[in-house]
PDB file of C-alpha atoms and ligand atoms in Angstrom:
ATOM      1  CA  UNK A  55       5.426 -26.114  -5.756  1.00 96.00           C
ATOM      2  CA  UNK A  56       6.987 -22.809  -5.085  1.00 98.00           C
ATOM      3  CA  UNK A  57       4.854 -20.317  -2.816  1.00 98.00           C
ATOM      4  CA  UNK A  58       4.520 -16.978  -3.987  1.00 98.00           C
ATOM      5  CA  UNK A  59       2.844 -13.772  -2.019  1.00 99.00           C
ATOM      6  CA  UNK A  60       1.734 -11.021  -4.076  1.00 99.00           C
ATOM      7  CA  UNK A  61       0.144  -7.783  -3.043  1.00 99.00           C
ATOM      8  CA  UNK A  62      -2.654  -6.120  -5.448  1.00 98.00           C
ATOM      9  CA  UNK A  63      -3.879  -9.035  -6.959  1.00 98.00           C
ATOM     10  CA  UNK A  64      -7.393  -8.136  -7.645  1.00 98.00           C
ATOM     11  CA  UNK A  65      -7.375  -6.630 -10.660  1.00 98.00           C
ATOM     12  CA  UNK A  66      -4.916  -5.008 -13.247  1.00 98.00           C
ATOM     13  CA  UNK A  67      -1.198  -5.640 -13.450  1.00 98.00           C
ATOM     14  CA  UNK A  68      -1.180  -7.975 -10.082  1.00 98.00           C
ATOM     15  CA  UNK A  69      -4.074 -10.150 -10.954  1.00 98.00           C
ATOM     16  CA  UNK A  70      -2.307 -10.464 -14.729  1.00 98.00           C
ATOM     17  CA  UNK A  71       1.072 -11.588 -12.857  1.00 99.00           C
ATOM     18  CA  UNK A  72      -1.340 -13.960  -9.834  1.00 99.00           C
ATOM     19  CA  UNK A  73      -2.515 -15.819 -13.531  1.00 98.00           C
ATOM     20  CA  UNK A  74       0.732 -15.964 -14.767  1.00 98.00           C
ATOM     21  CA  UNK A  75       2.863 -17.704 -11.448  1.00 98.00           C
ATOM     22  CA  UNK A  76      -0.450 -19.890 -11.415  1.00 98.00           C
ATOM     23  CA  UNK A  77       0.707 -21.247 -14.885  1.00 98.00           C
ATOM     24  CA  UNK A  78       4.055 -21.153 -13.750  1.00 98.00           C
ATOM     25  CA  UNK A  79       3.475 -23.885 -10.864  1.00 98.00           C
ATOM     26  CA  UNK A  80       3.096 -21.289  -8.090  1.00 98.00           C
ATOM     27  CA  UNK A  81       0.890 -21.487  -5.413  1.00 98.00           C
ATOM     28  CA  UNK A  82      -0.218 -17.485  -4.905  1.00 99.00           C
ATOM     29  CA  UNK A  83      -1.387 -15.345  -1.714  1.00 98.00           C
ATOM     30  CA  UNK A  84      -2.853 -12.242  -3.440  1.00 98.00           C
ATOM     31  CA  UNK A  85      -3.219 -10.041  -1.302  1.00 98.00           C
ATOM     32  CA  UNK A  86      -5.853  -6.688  -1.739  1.00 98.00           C
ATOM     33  CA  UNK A  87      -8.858  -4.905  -0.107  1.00 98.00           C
ATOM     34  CA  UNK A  88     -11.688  -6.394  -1.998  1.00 98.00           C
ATOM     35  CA  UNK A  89     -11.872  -9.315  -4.917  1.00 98.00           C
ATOM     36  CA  UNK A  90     -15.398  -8.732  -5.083  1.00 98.00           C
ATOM     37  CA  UNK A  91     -14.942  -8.183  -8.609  1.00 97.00           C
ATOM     38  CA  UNK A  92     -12.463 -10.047  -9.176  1.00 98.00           C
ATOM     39  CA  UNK A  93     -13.033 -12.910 -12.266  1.00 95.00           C
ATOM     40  CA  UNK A  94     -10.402 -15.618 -11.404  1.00 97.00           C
ATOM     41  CA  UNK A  95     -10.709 -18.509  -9.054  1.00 97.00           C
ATOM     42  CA  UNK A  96      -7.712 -21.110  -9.309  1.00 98.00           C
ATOM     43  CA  UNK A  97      -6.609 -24.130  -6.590  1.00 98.00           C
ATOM     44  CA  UNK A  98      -3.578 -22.810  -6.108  1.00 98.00           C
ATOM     45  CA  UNK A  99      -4.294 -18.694  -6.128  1.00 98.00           C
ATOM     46  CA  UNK A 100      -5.877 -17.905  -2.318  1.00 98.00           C
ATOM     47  CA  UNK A 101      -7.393 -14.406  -2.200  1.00 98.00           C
ATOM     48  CA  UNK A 102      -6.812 -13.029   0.853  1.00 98.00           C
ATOM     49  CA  UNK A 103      -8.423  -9.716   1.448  1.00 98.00           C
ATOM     50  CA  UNK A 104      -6.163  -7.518   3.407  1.00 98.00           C
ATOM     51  CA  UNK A 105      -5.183  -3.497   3.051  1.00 98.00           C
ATOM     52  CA  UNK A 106      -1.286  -3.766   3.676  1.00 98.00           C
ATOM     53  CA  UNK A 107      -1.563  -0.141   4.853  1.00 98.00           C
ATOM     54  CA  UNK A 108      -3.461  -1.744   7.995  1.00 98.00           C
ATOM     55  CA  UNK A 109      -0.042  -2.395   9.831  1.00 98.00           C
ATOM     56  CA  UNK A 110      -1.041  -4.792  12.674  1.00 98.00           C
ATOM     57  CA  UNK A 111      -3.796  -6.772   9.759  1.00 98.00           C
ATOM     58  CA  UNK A 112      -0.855  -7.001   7.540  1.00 98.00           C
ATOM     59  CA  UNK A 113       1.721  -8.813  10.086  1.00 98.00           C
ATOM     60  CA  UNK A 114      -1.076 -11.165  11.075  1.00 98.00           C
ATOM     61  CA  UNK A 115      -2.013 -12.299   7.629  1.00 98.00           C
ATOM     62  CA  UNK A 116       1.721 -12.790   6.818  1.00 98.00           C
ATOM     63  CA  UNK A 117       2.259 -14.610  10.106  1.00 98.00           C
ATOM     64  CA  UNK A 118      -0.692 -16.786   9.189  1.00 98.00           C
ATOM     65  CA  UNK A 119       0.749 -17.467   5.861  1.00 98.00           C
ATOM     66  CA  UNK A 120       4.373 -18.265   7.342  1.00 98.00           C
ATOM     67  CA  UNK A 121       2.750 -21.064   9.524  1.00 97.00           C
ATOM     68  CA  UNK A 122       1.125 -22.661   6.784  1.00 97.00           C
ATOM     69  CA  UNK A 123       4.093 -22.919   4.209  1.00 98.00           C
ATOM     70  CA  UNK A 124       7.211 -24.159   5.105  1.00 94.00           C
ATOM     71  CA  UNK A 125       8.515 -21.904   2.110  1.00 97.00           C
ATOM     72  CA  UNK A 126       7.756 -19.125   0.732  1.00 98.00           C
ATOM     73  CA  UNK A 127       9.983 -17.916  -2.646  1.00 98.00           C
ATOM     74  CA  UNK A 128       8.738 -14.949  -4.208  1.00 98.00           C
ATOM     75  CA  UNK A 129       7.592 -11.766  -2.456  1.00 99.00           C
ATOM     76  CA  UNK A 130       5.564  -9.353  -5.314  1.00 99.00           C
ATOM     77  CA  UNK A 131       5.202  -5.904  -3.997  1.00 99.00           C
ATOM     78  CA  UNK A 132       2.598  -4.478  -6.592  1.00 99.00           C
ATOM     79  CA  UNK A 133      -0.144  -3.239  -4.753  1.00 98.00           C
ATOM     80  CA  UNK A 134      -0.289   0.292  -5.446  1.00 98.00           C
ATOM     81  CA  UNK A 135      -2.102   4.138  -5.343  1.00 98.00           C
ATOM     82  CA  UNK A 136      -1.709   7.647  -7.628  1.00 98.00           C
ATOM     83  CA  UNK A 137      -2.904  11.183  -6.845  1.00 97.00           C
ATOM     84  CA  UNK A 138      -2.013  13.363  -9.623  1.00 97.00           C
ATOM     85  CA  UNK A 139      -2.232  16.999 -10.023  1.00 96.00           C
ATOM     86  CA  UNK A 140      -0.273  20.586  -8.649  1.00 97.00           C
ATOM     87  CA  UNK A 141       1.360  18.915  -5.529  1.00 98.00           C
ATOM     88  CA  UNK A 142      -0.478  21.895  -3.492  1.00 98.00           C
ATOM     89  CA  UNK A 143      -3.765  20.263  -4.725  1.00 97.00           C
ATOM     90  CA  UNK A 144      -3.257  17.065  -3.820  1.00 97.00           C
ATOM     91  CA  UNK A 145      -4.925  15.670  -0.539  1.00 98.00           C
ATOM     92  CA  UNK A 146      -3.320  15.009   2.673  1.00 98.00           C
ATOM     93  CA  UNK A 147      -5.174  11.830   3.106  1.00 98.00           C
ATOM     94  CA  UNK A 148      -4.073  11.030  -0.742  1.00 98.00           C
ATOM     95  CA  UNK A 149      -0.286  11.942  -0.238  1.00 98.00           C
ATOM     96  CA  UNK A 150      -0.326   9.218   3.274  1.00 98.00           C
ATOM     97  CA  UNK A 151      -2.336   6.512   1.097  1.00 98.00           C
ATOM     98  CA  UNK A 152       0.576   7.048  -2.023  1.00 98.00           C
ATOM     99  CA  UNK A 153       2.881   6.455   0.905  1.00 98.00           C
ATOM    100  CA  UNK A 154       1.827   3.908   2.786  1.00 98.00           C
ATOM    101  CA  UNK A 155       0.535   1.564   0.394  1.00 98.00           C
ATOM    102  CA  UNK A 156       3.068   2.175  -2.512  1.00 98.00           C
ATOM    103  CA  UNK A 157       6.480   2.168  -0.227  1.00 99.00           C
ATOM    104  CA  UNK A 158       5.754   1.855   3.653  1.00 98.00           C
ATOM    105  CA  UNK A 159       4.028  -1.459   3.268  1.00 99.00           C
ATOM    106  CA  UNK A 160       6.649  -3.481   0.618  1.00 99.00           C
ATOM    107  CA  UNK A 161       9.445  -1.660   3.313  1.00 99.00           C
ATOM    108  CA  UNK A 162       7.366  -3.616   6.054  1.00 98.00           C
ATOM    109  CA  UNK A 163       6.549  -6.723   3.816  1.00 99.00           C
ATOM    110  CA  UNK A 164      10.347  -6.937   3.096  1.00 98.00           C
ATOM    111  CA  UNK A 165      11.014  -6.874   6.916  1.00 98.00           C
ATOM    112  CA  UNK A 166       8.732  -9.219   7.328  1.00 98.00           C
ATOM    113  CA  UNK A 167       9.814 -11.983   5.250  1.00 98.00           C
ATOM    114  CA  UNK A 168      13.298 -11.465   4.317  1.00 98.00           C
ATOM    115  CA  UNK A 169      14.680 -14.421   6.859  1.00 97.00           C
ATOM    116  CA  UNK A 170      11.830 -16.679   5.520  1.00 97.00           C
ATOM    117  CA  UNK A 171      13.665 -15.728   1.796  1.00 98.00           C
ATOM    118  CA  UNK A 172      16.664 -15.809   3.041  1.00 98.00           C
ATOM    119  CA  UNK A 173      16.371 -19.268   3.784  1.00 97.00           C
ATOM    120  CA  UNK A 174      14.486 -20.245   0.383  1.00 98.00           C
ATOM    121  CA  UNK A 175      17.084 -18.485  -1.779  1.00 98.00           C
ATOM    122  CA  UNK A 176      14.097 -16.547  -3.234  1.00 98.00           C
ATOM    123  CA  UNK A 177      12.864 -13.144  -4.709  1.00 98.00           C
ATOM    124  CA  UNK A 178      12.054 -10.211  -4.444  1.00 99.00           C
ATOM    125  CA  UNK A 179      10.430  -7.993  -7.289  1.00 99.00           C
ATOM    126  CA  UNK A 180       9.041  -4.468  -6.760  1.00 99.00           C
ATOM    127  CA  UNK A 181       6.530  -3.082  -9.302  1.00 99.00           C
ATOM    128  CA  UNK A 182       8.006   0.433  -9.244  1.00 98.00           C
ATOM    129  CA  UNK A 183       7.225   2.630 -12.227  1.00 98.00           C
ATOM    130  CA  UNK A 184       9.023   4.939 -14.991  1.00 98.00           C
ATOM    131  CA  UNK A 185       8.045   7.805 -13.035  1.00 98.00           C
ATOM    132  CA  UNK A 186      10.930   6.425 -10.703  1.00 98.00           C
ATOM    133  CA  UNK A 187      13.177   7.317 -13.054  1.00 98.00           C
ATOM    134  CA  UNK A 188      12.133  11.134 -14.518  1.00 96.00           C
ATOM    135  CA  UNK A 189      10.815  14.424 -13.367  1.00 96.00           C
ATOM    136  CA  UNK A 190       6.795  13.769 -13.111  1.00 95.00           C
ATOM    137  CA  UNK A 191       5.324  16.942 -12.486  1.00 94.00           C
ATOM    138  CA  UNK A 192       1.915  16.663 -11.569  1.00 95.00           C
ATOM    139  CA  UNK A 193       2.928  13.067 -10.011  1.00 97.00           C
ATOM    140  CA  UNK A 194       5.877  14.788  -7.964  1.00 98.00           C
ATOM    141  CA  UNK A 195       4.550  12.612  -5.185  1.00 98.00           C
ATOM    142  CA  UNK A 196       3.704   9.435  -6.997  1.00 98.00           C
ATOM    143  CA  UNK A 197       7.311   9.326  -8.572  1.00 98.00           C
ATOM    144  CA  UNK A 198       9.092  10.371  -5.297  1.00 98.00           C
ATOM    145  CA  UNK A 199       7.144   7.067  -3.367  1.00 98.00           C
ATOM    146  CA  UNK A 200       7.875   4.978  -6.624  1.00 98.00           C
ATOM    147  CA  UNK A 201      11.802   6.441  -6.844  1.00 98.00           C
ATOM    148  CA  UNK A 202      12.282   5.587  -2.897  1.00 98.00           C
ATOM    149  CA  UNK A 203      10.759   1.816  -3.357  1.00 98.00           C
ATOM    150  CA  UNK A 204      13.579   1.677  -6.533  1.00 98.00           C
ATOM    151  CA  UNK A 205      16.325   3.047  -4.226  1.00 98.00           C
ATOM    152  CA  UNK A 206      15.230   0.922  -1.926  1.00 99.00           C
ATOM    153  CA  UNK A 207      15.273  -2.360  -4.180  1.00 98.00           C
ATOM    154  CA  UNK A 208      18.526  -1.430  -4.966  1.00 98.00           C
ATOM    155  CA  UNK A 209      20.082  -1.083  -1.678  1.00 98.00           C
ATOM    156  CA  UNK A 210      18.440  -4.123  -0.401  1.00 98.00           C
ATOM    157  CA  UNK A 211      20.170  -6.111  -3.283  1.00 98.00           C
ATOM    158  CA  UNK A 212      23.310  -5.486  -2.037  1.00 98.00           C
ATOM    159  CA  UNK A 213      22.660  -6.092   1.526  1.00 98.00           C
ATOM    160  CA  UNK A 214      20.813  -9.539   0.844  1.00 98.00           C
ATOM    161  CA  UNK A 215      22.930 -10.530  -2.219  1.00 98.00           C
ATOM    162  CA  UNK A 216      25.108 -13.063  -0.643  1.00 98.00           C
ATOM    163  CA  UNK A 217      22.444 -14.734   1.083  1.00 98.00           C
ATOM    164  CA  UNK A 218      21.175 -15.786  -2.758  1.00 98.00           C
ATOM    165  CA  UNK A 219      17.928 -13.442  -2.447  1.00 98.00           C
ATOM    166  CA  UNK A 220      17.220 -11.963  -6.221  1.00 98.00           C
ATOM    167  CA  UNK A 221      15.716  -8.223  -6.046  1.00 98.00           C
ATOM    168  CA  UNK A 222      14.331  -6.795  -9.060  1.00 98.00           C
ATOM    169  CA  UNK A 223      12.208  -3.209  -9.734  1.00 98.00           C
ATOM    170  CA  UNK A 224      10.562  -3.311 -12.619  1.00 98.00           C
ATOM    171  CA  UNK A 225       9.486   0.097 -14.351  1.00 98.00           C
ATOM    172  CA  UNK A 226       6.391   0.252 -16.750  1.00 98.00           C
ATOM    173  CA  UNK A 227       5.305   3.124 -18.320  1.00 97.00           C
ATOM    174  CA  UNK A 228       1.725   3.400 -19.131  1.00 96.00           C
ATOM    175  CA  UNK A 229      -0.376   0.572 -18.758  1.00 97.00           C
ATOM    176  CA  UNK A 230      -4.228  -0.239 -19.549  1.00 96.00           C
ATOM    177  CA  UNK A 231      -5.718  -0.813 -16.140  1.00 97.00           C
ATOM    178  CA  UNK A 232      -7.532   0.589 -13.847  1.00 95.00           C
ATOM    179  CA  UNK A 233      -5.359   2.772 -12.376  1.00 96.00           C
ATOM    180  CA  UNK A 234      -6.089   5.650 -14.518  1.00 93.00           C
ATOM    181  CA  UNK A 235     -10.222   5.462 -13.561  1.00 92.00           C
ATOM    182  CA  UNK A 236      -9.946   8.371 -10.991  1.00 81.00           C
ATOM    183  CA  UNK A 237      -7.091  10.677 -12.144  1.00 87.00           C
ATOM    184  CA  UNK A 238      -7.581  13.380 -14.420  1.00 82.00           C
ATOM    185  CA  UNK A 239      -5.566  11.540 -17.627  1.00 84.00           C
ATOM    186  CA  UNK A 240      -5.361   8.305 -19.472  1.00 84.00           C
ATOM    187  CA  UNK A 241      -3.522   6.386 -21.429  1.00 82.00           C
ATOM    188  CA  UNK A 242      -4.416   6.741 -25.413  1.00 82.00           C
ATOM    189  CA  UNK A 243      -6.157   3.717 -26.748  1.00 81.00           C
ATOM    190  CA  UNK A 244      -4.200   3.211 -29.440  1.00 85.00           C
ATOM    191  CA  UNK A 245      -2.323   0.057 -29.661  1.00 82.00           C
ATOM    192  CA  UNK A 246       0.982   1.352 -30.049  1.00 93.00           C
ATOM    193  CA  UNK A 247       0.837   4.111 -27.333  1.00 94.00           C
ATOM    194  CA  UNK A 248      -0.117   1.829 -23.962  1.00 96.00           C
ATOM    195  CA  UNK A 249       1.011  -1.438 -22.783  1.00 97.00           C
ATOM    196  CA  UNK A 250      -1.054  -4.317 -21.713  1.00 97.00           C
ATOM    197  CA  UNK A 251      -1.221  -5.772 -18.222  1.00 98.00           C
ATOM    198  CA  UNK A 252       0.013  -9.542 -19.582  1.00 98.00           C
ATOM    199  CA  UNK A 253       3.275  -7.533 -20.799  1.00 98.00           C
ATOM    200  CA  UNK A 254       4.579  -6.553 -17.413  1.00 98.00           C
ATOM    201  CA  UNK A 255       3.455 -10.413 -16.528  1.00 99.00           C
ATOM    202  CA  UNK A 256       5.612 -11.315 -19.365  1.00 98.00           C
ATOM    203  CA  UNK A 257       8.967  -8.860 -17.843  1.00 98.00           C
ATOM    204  CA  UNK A 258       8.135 -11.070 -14.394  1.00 99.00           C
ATOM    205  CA  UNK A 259       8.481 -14.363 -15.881  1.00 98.00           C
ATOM    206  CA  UNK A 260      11.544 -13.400 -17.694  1.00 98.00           C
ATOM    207  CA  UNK A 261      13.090 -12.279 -14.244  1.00 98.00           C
ATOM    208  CA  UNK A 262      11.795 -15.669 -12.831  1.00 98.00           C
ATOM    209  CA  UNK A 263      13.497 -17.612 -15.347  1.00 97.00           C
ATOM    210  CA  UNK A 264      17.025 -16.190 -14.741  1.00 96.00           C
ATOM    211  CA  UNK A 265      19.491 -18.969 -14.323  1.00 96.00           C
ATOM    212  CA  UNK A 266      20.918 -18.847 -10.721  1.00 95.00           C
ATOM    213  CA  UNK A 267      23.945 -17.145 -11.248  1.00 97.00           C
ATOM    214  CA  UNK A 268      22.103 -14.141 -12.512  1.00 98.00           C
ATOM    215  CA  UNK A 269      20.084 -11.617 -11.439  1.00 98.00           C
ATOM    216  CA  UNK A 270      18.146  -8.766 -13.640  1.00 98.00           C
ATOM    217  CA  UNK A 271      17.616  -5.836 -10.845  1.00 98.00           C
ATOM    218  CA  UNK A 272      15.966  -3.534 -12.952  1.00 98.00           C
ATOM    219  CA  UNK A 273      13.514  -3.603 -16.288  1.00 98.00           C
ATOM    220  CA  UNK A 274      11.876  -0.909 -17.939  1.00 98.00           C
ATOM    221  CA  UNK A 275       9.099  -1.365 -20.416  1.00 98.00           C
ATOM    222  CA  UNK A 276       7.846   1.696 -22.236  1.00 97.00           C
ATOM    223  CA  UNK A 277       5.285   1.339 -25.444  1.00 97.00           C
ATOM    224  CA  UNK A 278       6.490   2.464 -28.371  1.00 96.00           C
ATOM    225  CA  UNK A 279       4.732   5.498 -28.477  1.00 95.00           C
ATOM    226  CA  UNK A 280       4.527   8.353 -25.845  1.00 90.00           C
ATOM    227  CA  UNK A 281       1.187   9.838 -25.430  1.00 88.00           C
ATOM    228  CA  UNK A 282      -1.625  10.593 -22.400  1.00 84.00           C
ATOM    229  CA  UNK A 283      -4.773  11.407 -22.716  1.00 83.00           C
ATOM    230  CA  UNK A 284      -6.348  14.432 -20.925  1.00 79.00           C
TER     231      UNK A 284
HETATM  232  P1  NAP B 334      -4.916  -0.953 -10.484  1.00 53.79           P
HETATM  233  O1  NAP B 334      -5.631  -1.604 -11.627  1.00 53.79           O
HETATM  234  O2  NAP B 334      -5.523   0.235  -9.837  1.00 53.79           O
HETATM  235  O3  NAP B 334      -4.619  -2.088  -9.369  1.00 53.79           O
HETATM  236  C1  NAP B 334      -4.061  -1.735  -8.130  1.00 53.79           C
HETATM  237  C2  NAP B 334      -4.066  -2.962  -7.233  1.00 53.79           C
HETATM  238  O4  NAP B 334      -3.531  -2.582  -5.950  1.00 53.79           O
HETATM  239  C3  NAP B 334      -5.466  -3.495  -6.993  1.00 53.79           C
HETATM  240  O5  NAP B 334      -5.436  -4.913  -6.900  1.00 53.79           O
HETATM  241  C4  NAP B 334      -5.827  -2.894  -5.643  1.00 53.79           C
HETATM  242  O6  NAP B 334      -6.808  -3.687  -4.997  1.00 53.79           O
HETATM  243  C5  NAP B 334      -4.472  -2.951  -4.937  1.00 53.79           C
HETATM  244  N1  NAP B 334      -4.390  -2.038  -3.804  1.00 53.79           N
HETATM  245  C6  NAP B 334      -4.474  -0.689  -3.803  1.00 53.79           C
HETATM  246  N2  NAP B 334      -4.423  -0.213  -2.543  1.00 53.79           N
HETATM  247  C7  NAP B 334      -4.289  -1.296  -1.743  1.00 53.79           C
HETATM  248  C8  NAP B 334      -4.203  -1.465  -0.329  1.00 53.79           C
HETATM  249  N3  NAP B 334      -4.225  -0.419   0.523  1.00 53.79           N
HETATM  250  N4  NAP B 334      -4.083  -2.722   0.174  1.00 53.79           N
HETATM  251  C9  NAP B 334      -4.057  -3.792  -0.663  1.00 53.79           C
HETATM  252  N5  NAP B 334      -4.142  -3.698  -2.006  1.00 53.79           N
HETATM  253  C10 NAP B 334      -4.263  -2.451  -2.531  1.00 53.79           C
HETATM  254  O7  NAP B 334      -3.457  -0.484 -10.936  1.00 53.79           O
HETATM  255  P2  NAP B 334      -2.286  -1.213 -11.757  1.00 53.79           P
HETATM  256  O8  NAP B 334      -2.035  -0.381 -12.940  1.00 53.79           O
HETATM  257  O9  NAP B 334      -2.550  -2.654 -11.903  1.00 53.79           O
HETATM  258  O10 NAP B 334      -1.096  -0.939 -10.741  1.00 53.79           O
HETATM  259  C11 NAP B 334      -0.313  -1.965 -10.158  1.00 53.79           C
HETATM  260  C12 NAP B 334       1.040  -1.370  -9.794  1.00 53.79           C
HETATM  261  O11 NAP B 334       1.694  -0.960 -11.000  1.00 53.79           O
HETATM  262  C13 NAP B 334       0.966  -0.129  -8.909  1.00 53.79           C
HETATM  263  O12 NAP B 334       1.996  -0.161  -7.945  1.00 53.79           O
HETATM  264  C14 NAP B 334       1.215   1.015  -9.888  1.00 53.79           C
HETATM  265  O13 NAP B 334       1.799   2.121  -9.248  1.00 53.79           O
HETATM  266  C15 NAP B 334       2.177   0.352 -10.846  1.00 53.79           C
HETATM  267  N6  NAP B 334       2.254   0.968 -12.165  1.00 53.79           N
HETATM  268  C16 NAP B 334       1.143   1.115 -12.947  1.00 53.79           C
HETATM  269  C17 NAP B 334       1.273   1.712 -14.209  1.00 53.79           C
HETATM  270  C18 NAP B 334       0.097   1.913 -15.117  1.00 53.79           C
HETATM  271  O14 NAP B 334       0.235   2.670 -16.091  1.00 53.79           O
HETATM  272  N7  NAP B 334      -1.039   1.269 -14.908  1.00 53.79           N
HETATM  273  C19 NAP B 334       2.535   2.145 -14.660  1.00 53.79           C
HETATM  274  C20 NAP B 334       3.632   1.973 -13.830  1.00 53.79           C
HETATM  275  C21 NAP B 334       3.494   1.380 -12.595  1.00 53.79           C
HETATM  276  P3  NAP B 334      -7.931  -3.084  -3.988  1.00 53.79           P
HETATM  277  O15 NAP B 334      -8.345  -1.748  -4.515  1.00 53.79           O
HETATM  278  O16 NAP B 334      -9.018  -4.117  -3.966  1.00 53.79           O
HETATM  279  O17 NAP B 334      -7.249  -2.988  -2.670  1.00 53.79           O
END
C-alpha cells in the first residue's frame, strides 16, 4: 500500500482527493486544524490535526509520520487560505496566513520529505490555482502566493527530475467549496459555471496514473462558463 500525506484534508477539495487515494489503495495522513466536522472515517485515512503554519508542530508530526512508514510516495500540498479585496484593505495578519499556509509551509513540507521521495520514486502535486496564471486584482496577493508555489513546482521538477520524483501544479478555477464562505464573492450555482470538488480529485488520479516514463507538471481545469457571484 502506497502512503500518501496530504495537507487540508478536512473538508473541500483535500478531503474529495483523501476519498479518492483511499479508493485508490492509499493509506492517507490528512493533515488540517480541525476535522471536527469532518464526515469521513476510513482504516486507512488518519486525521491528524495539525496547522502546517505552526513550524516546529509541523516538523514533529512529519517526523512522527517518517518513523512509522518505511515509505512515503505522494506529498499533496492543498491546504490553503484567500483574502480578497483592494490589496490596501487586506489585513496584515491575512496577507502572513495567505503566505504561510498557501506557499511557506508546502516550501517546508517539500524540504522536509524530498529525501524520503527521493528514495520512493514518488510525487509531488501542488494544488495551485488559475489565479497563478492571470492578473487577479482584488486577489493580487492570493495569486502572487499561488504563482510562487507554481514557480516553485516548476523549478523543483527540474532539480529532482533525475532522481524519478514526479511534480505536478494543478490549476482549478472556481470550485464549490468552502472556500468562498468568508470572501466577499462566490461562485454562481449554475452547473455549467463552477466545478465540483470530485473533478480536481478526478485531474489527481489522472496525474497518478501516468505511466513511469511520463510526467504531467501542470493541469488546468476551468468550467465551461466564467462567472462570480458578488
Ligand atoms: P476549503 O474548503 O476552504 O478547504 C481548505 C482546507 O485547507 C481545509 O481542509 C482547511 O482545514 C485547510 N487549511 C487551511 N488553513 C490551514 C492550516 N493553517 N493548516 C492546516 N490546514 C489548513 O477550500 P478548497 O476550495 O478546498 O481549497 C483547497 C485548495 O484549493 C486551496 O489551496 C485553494 O487555494 C485551492 N483552490 C481552490 C479553488 C476554489 O475555487 N475553491 C480554486 C483554485 C484553487 P482547517 O480549516 O480545518 O485547517
Amino acid at each position: 500500500m502506497k502512503v500518501a500525506i496530504l495537507t487540508g484534508a478536512s473538508r473541500g477539495i483535500g478531503l474529495a482527493i483523501a476519498k479518492r487515494l483511499v479508493n485508490l489503495n492509499y493509506k492517507v495522513y490528512g493533515l488540517a486544524r480541525s476535522f471536527e466536522k469532518t464526515d469521513f472515517s476510513h482504516e486507512n485515512f488518519i486525521a491528524v490535526p495539525c496547522d502546517v503554519t505552526k513550524t516546529n508542530e509541523l516538523v514533529e508530526i512529519i517526523r512522527r509520520i517518517e518513523d512509522q512508514e518505511l515509505e512515503i510516495h505522494l506529498l499533496i500540498n492543498n491546504a490553503g487560505v484567500g483574502f480578497f479585496g483592494p490589496h490596501e484593505q487586506i489585513q496584515i495578519k491575512d496577507i502572513q496566513a495567505m503566505l504561510r499556509t498557501n506557499l511557506e509551509a508546502p516550501l517546508i513540507l517539500c524540504q522536509l520529505l524530498l529525501r524520503n521521495l527521493k528514495k520512493s520514486r514518488g510525487m509531488i502535486i501542488f494544488i495551485s490555482s488559475a489565479a497563478a496564471k492571470k492578473i487577479s486584482t482584488h486577489g493580487c496577493a492570493y495569486a502572487a502566493t499561488k504563482a510562487g508555489l507554481s514557480h516553485f513546482s516548476n523549478s523543483l521538477f527540474e532539480e529532482i527530475r533525475k532522481y524519478g520524483v514526479k511534480v505536478t501544479s494543478l490549476h482549478p478555477d472556481m470550485t464549490k467549496t468552502s472556500f468562498y464562505d468568508n470572501v466577499d464573492f462566490t461562485y454562481d450555482d449554475e452547473e455549467d459555471a463552477v466545478l465540483l470538488a470530485e473533478q480536481v480529485a478526478d485531474a489527481v488520479e489522472y496525474v497518478l496514473g501516468s505511466e513511469s516514463n511520463m510526467v504531467v507538471n501542470d493541469i488546468t481545469i476551468r468550467p465551461q462558463k466564467n462567472r462570480i457571484k458578488r
